[in-house]
């Protein structure tokens, strides 16, 4: 008896993992574009803003940029991991199919 129940719907690959990887990559691309747009807008008025408030904001923006870079790296890694998982599932499916083909051959048909 299996220690855990098996949901056979989870055992088939319908491209969802690769689609998930593409969605993550697309979301990162969209986020990158929006953040670039905001940075350009800020750069336009930042040169005219003086004083301690401006300095505090620029410090905040530097910290923000550091964290955004980390977020980009996480999204890239997540997308790559999903793609790798999809490849493993596809390889396993091919191996299983080949094994069953060999078994069929042993049966003479």
PDB file of N, CA and C in Angstrom, residues 8-82:
ATOM      1  N   UNK A   8      -3.656  10.786  -9.832  1.00  0.00           N
ATOM      2  CA  UNK A   8      -3.125  10.524 -11.178  1.00  0.00           C
ATOM      3  C   UNK A   8      -3.170  11.752 -12.071  1.00  0.00           C
ATOM      4  N   UNK A   9      -4.004  12.721 -11.765  1.00  0.00           N
ATOM      5  CA  UNK A   9      -4.026  13.954 -12.548  1.00  0.00           C
ATOM      6  C   UNK A   9      -2.713  14.716 -12.410  1.00  0.00           C
ATOM      7  N   UNK A  10      -2.026  14.508 -11.292  1.00  0.00           N
ATOM      8  CA  UNK A  10      -0.763  15.196 -11.076  1.00  0.00           C
ATOM      9  C   UNK A  10       0.390  14.505 -11.789  1.00  0.00           C
ATOM     10  N   UNK A  11       0.170  13.310 -12.303  1.00  0.00           N
ATOM     11  CA  UNK A  11       1.243  12.556 -12.926  1.00  0.00           C
ATOM     12  C   UNK A  11       1.389  12.838 -14.413  1.00  0.00           C
ATOM     13  N   UNK A  12       0.502  13.584 -14.989  1.00  0.00           N
ATOM     14  CA  UNK A  12       0.619  13.878 -16.415  1.00  0.00           C
ATOM     15  C   UNK A  12       1.163  15.294 -16.603  1.00  0.00           C
ATOM     16  N   UNK A  13       1.886  15.473 -17.667  1.00  0.00           N
ATOM     17  CA  UNK A  13       2.449  16.784 -17.978  1.00  0.00           C
ATOM     18  C   UNK A  13       1.658  17.384 -19.128  1.00  0.00           C
ATOM     19  N   UNK A  14       0.982  18.460 -18.851  1.00  0.00           N
ATOM     20  CA  UNK A  14       0.197  19.118 -19.896  1.00  0.00           C
ATOM     21  C   UNK A  14       0.797  20.468 -20.282  1.00  0.00           C
ATOM     22  N   UNK A  15       2.069  20.650 -19.956  1.00  0.00           N
ATOM     23  CA  UNK A  15       2.729  21.907 -20.300  1.00  0.00           C
ATOM     24  C   UNK A  15       2.557  23.001 -19.273  1.00  0.00           C
ATOM     25  N   UNK A  16       1.868  22.710 -18.177  1.00  0.00           N
ATOM     26  CA  UNK A  16       1.591  23.740 -17.179  1.00  0.00           C
ATOM     27  C   UNK A  16       2.861  24.249 -16.501  1.00  0.00           C
ATOM     28  N   UNK A  17       3.830  23.372 -16.304  1.00  0.00           N
ATOM     29  CA  UNK A  17       5.057  23.803 -15.628  1.00  0.00           C
ATOM     30  C   UNK A  17       5.823  24.782 -16.514  1.00  0.00           C
ATOM     31  N   UNK A  18       5.956  24.449 -17.781  1.00  0.00           N
ATOM     32  CA  UNK A  18       6.637  25.374 -18.706  1.00  0.00           C
ATOM     33  C   UNK A  18       5.852  26.681 -18.845  1.00  0.00           C
ATOM     34  N   UNK A  19       4.542  26.575 -18.867  1.00  0.00           N
ATOM     35  CA  UNK A  19       3.709  27.784 -18.943  1.00  0.00           C
ATOM     36  C   UNK A  19       3.923  28.647 -17.706  1.00  0.00           C
ATOM     37  N   UNK A  20       4.026  28.005 -16.546  1.00  0.00           N
ATOM     38  CA  UNK A  20       4.301  28.744 -15.314  1.00  0.00           C
ATOM     39  C   UNK A  20       5.632  29.473 -15.389  1.00  0.00           C
ATOM     40  N   UNK A  21       6.647  28.810 -15.928  1.00  0.00           N
ATOM     41  CA  UNK A  21       7.961  29.440 -16.086  1.00  0.00           C
ATOM     42  C   UNK A  21       7.865  30.659 -17.000  1.00  0.00           C
ATOM     43  N   UNK A  22       7.098  30.529 -18.079  1.00  0.00           N
ATOM     44  CA  UNK A  22       6.928  31.648 -19.006  1.00  0.00           C
ATOM     45  C   UNK A  22       6.167  32.799 -18.353  1.00  0.00           C
ATOM     46  N   UNK A  23       5.173  32.464 -17.528  1.00  0.00           N
ATOM     47  CA  UNK A  23       4.418  33.510 -16.833  1.00  0.00           C
ATOM     48  C   UNK A  23       5.303  34.268 -15.853  1.00  0.00           C
ATOM     49  N   UNK A  24       6.158  33.547 -15.134  1.00  0.00           N
ATOM     50  CA  UNK A  24       7.078  34.197 -14.196  1.00  0.00           C
ATOM     51  C   UNK A  24       8.033  35.113 -14.962  1.00  0.00           C
ATOM     52  N   UNK A  25       8.584  34.626 -16.067  1.00  0.00           N
ATOM     53  CA  UNK A  25       9.499  35.437 -16.873  1.00  0.00           C
ATOM     54  C   UNK A  25       8.793  36.671 -17.438  1.00  0.00           C
ATOM     55  N   UNK A  26       7.559  36.506 -17.878  1.00  0.00           N
ATOM     56  CA  UNK A  26       6.789  37.644 -18.405  1.00  0.00           C
ATOM     57  C   UNK A  26       6.485  38.658 -17.317  1.00  0.00           C
ATOM     58  N   UNK A  27       6.147  38.165 -16.126  1.00  0.00           N
ATOM     59  CA  UNK A  27       5.865  39.070 -15.008  1.00  0.00           C
ATOM     60  C   UNK A  27       7.110  39.870 -14.648  1.00  0.00           C
ATOM     61  N   UNK A  28       8.264  39.206 -14.658  1.00  0.00           N
ATOM     62  CA  UNK A  28       9.514  39.908 -14.362  1.00  0.00           C
ATOM     63  C   UNK A  28       9.783  40.977 -15.413  1.00  0.00           C
ATOM     64  N   UNK A  29       9.564  40.636 -16.679  1.00  0.00           N
ATOM     65  CA  UNK A  29       9.784  41.595 -17.760  1.00  0.00           C
ATOM     66  C   UNK A  29       8.861  42.808 -17.610  1.00  0.00           C
ATOM     67  N   UNK A  30       7.608  42.553 -17.285  1.00  0.00           N
ATOM     68  CA  UNK A  30       6.650  43.647 -17.091  1.00  0.00           C
ATOM     69  C   UNK A  30       7.049  44.506 -15.898  1.00  0.00           C
ATOM     70  N   UNK A  31       7.453  43.862 -14.810  1.00  0.00           N
ATOM     71  CA  UNK A  31       7.889  44.583 -13.613  1.00  0.00           C
ATOM     72  C   UNK A  31       9.123  45.426 -13.923  1.00  0.00           C
ATOM     73  N   UNK A  32      10.064  44.859 -14.658  1.00  0.00           N
ATOM     74  CA  UNK A  32      11.280  45.583 -15.030  1.00  0.00           C
ATOM     75  C   UNK A  32      10.932  46.838 -15.828  1.00  0.00           C
ATOM     76  N   UNK A  33      10.022  46.708 -16.763  1.00  0.00           N
ATOM     77  CA  UNK A  33       9.608  47.860 -17.562  1.00  0.00           C
ATOM     78  C   UNK A  33       8.949  48.945 -16.732  1.00  0.00           C
ATOM     79  N   UNK A  34       8.085  48.535 -15.821  1.00  0.00           N
ATOM     80  CA  UNK A  34       7.383  49.514 -14.983  1.00  0.00           C
ATOM     81  C   UNK A  34       8.349  50.212 -14.033  1.00  0.00           C
ATOM     82  N   UNK A  35       9.264  49.462 -13.453  1.00  0.00           N
ATOM     83  CA  UNK A  35      10.235  50.074 -12.542  1.00  0.00           C
ATOM     84  C   UNK A  35      11.162  51.013 -13.307  1.00  0.00           C
ATOM     85  N   UNK A  36      11.565  50.650 -14.498  1.00  0.00           N
ATOM     86  CA  UNK A  36      12.395  51.542 -15.327  1.00  0.00           C
ATOM     87  C   UNK A  36      11.654  52.833 -15.641  1.00  0.00           C
ATOM     88  N   UNK A  37      10.380  52.698 -15.952  1.00  0.00           N
ATOM     89  CA  UNK A  37       9.573  53.891 -16.236  1.00  0.00           C
ATOM     90  C   UNK A  37       9.532  54.811 -15.023  1.00  0.00           C
ATOM     91  N   UNK A  38       9.311  54.222 -13.840  1.00  0.00           N
ATOM     92  CA  UNK A  38       9.268  55.022 -12.614  1.00  0.00           C
ATOM     93  C   UNK A  38      10.618  55.662 -12.317  1.00  0.00           C
ATOM     94  N   UNK A  39      11.696  54.914 -12.508  1.00  0.00           N
ATOM     95  CA  UNK A  39      13.033  55.463 -12.262  1.00  0.00           C
ATOM     96  C   UNK A  39      13.321  56.637 -13.187  1.00  0.00           C
ATOM     97  N   UNK A  40      12.907  56.533 -14.434  1.00  0.00           N
ATOM     98  CA  UNK A  40      13.097  57.642 -15.377  1.00  0.00           C
ATOM     99  C   UNK A  40      12.287  58.862 -14.958  1.00  0.00           C
ATOM    100  N   UNK A  41      11.080  58.626 -14.493  1.00  0.00           N
ATOM    101  CA  UNK A  41      10.242  59.738 -14.030  1.00  0.00           C
ATOM    102  C   UNK A  41      10.866  60.408 -12.814  1.00  0.00           C
ATOM    103  N   UNK A  42      11.342  59.602 -11.879  1.00  0.00           N
ATOM    104  CA  UNK A  42      11.978  60.143 -10.671  1.00  0.00           C
ATOM    105  C   UNK A  42      13.230  60.929 -11.044  1.00  0.00           C
ATOM    106  N   UNK A  43      14.025  60.395 -11.966  1.00  0.00           N
ATOM    107  CA  UNK A  43      15.253  61.076 -12.381  1.00  0.00           C
ATOM    108  C   UNK A  43      14.946  62.451 -12.963  1.00  0.00           C
ATOM    109  N   UNK A  44      13.793  62.580 -13.599  1.00  0.00           N
ATOM    110  CA  UNK A  44      13.405  63.850 -14.195  1.00  0.00           C
ATOM    111  C   UNK A  44      13.200  64.961 -13.185  1.00  0.00           C
ATOM    112  N   UNK A  45      12.664  64.641 -12.026  1.00  0.00           N
ATOM    113  CA  UNK A  45      12.432  65.692 -11.039  1.00  0.00           C
ATOM    114  C   UNK A  45      13.398  65.637  -9.868  1.00  0.00           C
ATOM    115  N   UNK A  46      14.183  64.579  -9.759  1.00  0.00           N
ATOM    116  CA  UNK A  46      15.098  64.445  -8.621  1.00  0.00           C
ATOM    117  C   UNK A  46      16.182  65.513  -8.626  1.00  0.00           C
ATOM    118  N   UNK A  47      16.629  65.921  -9.801  1.00  0.00           N
ATOM    119  CA  UNK A  47      17.699  66.920  -9.863  1.00  0.00           C
ATOM    120  C   UNK A  47      17.246  68.277  -9.328  1.00  0.00           C
ATOM    121  N   UNK A  48      15.950  68.529  -9.361  1.00  0.00           N
ATOM    122  CA  UNK A  48      15.433  69.805  -8.865  1.00  0.00           C
ATOM    123  C   UNK A  48      15.083  69.754  -7.381  1.00  0.00           C
ATOM    124  N   UNK A  49      15.040  68.577  -6.810  1.00  0.00           N
ATOM    125  CA  UNK A  49      14.648  68.421  -5.407  1.00  0.00           C
ATOM    126  C   UNK A  49      15.894  68.491  -4.541  1.00  0.00           C
ATOM    127  N   UNK A  50      15.928  69.399  -3.614  1.00  0.00           N
ATOM    128  CA  UNK A  50      17.090  69.615  -2.749  1.00  0.00           C
ATOM    129  C   UNK A  50      16.673  69.454  -1.289  1.00  0.00           C
ATOM    130  N   UNK A  51      17.653  69.310  -0.431  1.00  0.00           N
ATOM    131  CA  UNK A  51      17.397  69.280   1.001  1.00  0.00           C
ATOM    132  C   UNK A  51      17.439  67.878   1.589  1.00  0.00           C
ATOM    133  N   UNK A  52      17.151  67.827   2.886  1.00  0.00           N
ATOM    134  CA  UNK A  52      17.252  66.556   3.613  1.00  0.00           C
ATOM    135  C   UNK A  52      16.186  65.558   3.162  1.00  0.00           C
ATOM    136  N   UNK A  53      15.028  66.050   2.775  1.00  0.00           N
ATOM    137  CA  UNK A  53      13.988  65.151   2.264  1.00  0.00           C
ATOM    138  C   UNK A  53      14.432  64.460   0.990  1.00  0.00           C
ATOM    139  N   UNK A  54      15.074  65.204   0.116  1.00  0.00           N
ATOM    140  CA  UNK A  54      15.583  64.631  -1.130  1.00  0.00           C
ATOM    141  C   UNK A  54      16.667  63.602  -0.844  1.00  0.00           C
ATOM    142  N   UNK A  55      17.561  63.924   0.089  1.00  0.00           N
ATOM    143  CA  UNK A  55      18.641  62.991   0.437  1.00  0.00           C
ATOM    144  C   UNK A  55      18.074  61.706   1.029  1.00  0.00           C
ATOM    145  N   UNK A  56      17.067  61.843   1.897  1.00  0.00           N
ATOM    146  CA  UNK A  56      16.443  60.661   2.501  1.00  0.00           C
ATOM    147  C   UNK A  56      15.755  59.818   1.432  1.00  0.00           C
ATOM    148  N   UNK A  57      15.088  60.481   0.507  1.00  0.00           N
ATOM    149  CA  UNK A  57      14.420  59.738  -0.560  1.00  0.00           C
ATOM    150  C   UNK A  57      15.432  59.008  -1.434  1.00  0.00           C
ATOM    151  N   UNK A  58      16.520  59.665  -1.789  1.00  0.00           N
ATOM    152  CA  UNK A  58      17.535  59.031  -2.637  1.00  0.00           C
ATOM    153  C   UNK A  58      18.154  57.825  -1.919  1.00  0.00           C
ATOM    154  N   UNK A  59      18.347  57.927  -0.610  1.00  0.00           N
ATOM    155  CA  UNK A  59      18.838  56.792   0.165  1.00  0.00           C
ATOM    156  C   UNK A  59      17.826  55.645   0.114  1.00  0.00           C
ATOM    157  N   UNK A  60      16.553  55.997   0.284  1.00  0.00           N
ATOM    158  CA  UNK A  60      15.487  54.995   0.190  1.00  0.00           C
ATOM    159  C   UNK A  60      15.506  54.333  -1.183  1.00  0.00           C
ATOM    160  N   UNK A  61      15.651  55.133  -2.238  1.00  0.00           N
ATOM    161  CA  UNK A  61      15.640  54.591  -3.596  1.00  0.00           C
ATOM    162  C   UNK A  61      16.811  53.638  -3.821  1.00  0.00           C
ATOM    163  N   UNK A  62      17.979  53.956  -3.270  1.00  0.00           N
ATOM    164  CA  UNK A  62      19.125  53.051  -3.411  1.00  0.00           C
ATOM    165  C   UNK A  62      18.840  51.715  -2.734  1.00  0.00           C
ATOM    166  N   UNK A  63      18.256  51.770  -1.531  1.00  0.00           N
ATOM    167  CA  UNK A  63      17.894  50.532  -0.835  1.00  0.00           C
ATOM    168  C   UNK A  63      16.835  49.762  -1.622  1.00  0.00           C
ATOM    169  N   UNK A  64      15.875  50.482  -2.164  1.00  0.00           N
ATOM    170  CA  UNK A  64      14.824  49.870  -2.982  1.00  0.00           C
ATOM    171  C   UNK A  64      15.445  49.152  -4.182  1.00  0.00           C
ATOM    172  N   UNK A  65      16.361  49.829  -4.873  1.00  0.00           N
ATOM    173  CA  UNK A  65      16.998  49.241  -6.053  1.00  0.00           C
ATOM    174  C   UNK A  65      17.754  47.961  -5.701  1.00  0.00           C
ATOM    175  N   UNK A  66      18.399  47.950  -4.542  1.00  0.00           N
ATOM    176  CA  UNK A  66      19.095  46.743  -4.091  1.00  0.00           C
ATOM    177  C   UNK A  66      18.114  45.599  -3.910  1.00  0.00           C
ATOM    178  N   UNK A  67      16.991  45.881  -3.280  1.00  0.00           N
ATOM    179  CA  UNK A  67      15.985  44.836  -3.048  1.00  0.00           C
ATOM    180  C   UNK A  67      15.317  44.395  -4.352  1.00  0.00           C
ATOM    181  N   UNK A  68      15.094  45.322  -5.247  1.00  0.00           N
ATOM    182  CA  UNK A  68      14.502  44.973  -6.543  1.00  0.00           C
ATOM    183  C   UNK A  68      15.449  44.054  -7.316  1.00  0.00           C
ATOM    184  N   UNK A  69      16.741  44.327  -7.245  1.00  0.00           N
ATOM    185  CA  UNK A  69      17.717  43.452  -7.909  1.00  0.00           C
ATOM    186  C   UNK A  69      17.646  42.039  -7.347  1.00  0.00           C
ATOM    187  N   UNK A  70      17.475  41.927  -6.040  1.00  0.00           N
ATOM    188  CA  UNK A  70      17.333  40.607  -5.416  1.00  0.00           C
ATOM    189  C   UNK A  70      16.048  39.930  -5.884  1.00  0.00           C
ATOM    190  N   UNK A  71      14.974  40.704  -6.001  1.00  0.00           N
ATOM    191  CA  UNK A  71      13.709  40.159  -6.489  1.00  0.00           C
ATOM    192  C   UNK A  71      13.860  39.643  -7.916  1.00  0.00           C
ATOM    193  N   UNK A  72      14.534  40.410  -8.764  1.00  0.00           N
ATOM    194  CA  UNK A  72      14.770  39.961 -10.138  1.00  0.00           C
ATOM    195  C   UNK A  72      15.513  38.628 -10.151  1.00  0.00           C
ATOM    196  N   UNK A  73      16.527  38.511  -9.291  1.00  0.00           N
ATOM    197  CA  UNK A  73      17.305  37.265  -9.230  1.00  0.00           C
ATOM    198  C   UNK A  73      16.429  36.097  -8.789  1.00  0.00           C
ATOM    199  N   UNK A  74      15.545  36.333  -7.816  1.00  0.00           N
ATOM    200  CA  UNK A  74      14.642  35.278  -7.343  1.00  0.00           C
ATOM    201  C   UNK A  74      13.685  34.862  -8.459  1.00  0.00           C
ATOM    202  N   UNK A  75      13.138  35.821  -9.175  1.00  0.00           N
ATOM    203  CA  UNK A  75      12.226  35.502 -10.273  1.00  0.00           C
ATOM    204  C   UNK A  75      12.946  34.726 -11.376  1.00  0.00           C
ATOM    205  N   UNK A  76      14.172  35.128 -11.697  1.00  0.00           N
ATOM    206  CA  UNK A  76      14.957  34.392 -12.700  1.00  0.00           C
ATOM    207  C   UNK A  76      15.212  32.960 -12.247  1.00  0.00           C
ATOM    208  N   UNK A  77      15.589  32.804 -10.975  1.00  0.00           N
ATOM    209  CA  UNK A  77      15.867  31.466 -10.445  1.00  0.00           C
ATOM    210  C   UNK A  77      14.602  30.609 -10.438  1.00  0.00           C
ATOM    211  N   UNK A  78      13.483  31.198 -10.043  1.00  0.00           N
ATOM    212  CA  UNK A  78      12.219  30.464 -10.001  1.00  0.00           C
ATOM    213  C   UNK A  78      11.829  29.992 -11.399  1.00  0.00           C
ATOM    214  N   UNK A  79      11.938  30.880 -12.372  1.00  0.00           N
ATOM    215  CA  UNK A  79      11.614  30.520 -13.750  1.00  0.00           C
ATOM    216  C   UNK A  79      12.538  29.406 -14.246  1.00  0.00           C
ATOM    217  N   UNK A  80      13.826  29.524 -13.951  1.00  0.00           N
ATOM    218  CA  UNK A  80      14.785  28.489 -14.361  1.00  0.00           C
ATOM    219  C   UNK A  80      14.484  27.159 -13.677  1.00  0.00           C
ATOM    220  N   UNK A  81      14.120  27.208 -12.398  1.00  0.00           N
ATOM    221  CA  UNK A  81      13.783  25.976 -11.681  1.00  0.00           C
ATOM    222  C   UNK A  81      12.540  25.312 -12.266  1.00  0.00           C
ATOM    223  N   UNK A  82      11.544  26.111 -12.612  1.00  0.00           N
ATOM    224  CA  UNK A  82      10.346  25.553 -13.240  1.00  0.00           C
ATOM    225  C   UNK A  82      10.687  24.910 -14.583  1.00  0.00           C
TER     226      UNK A  82
END
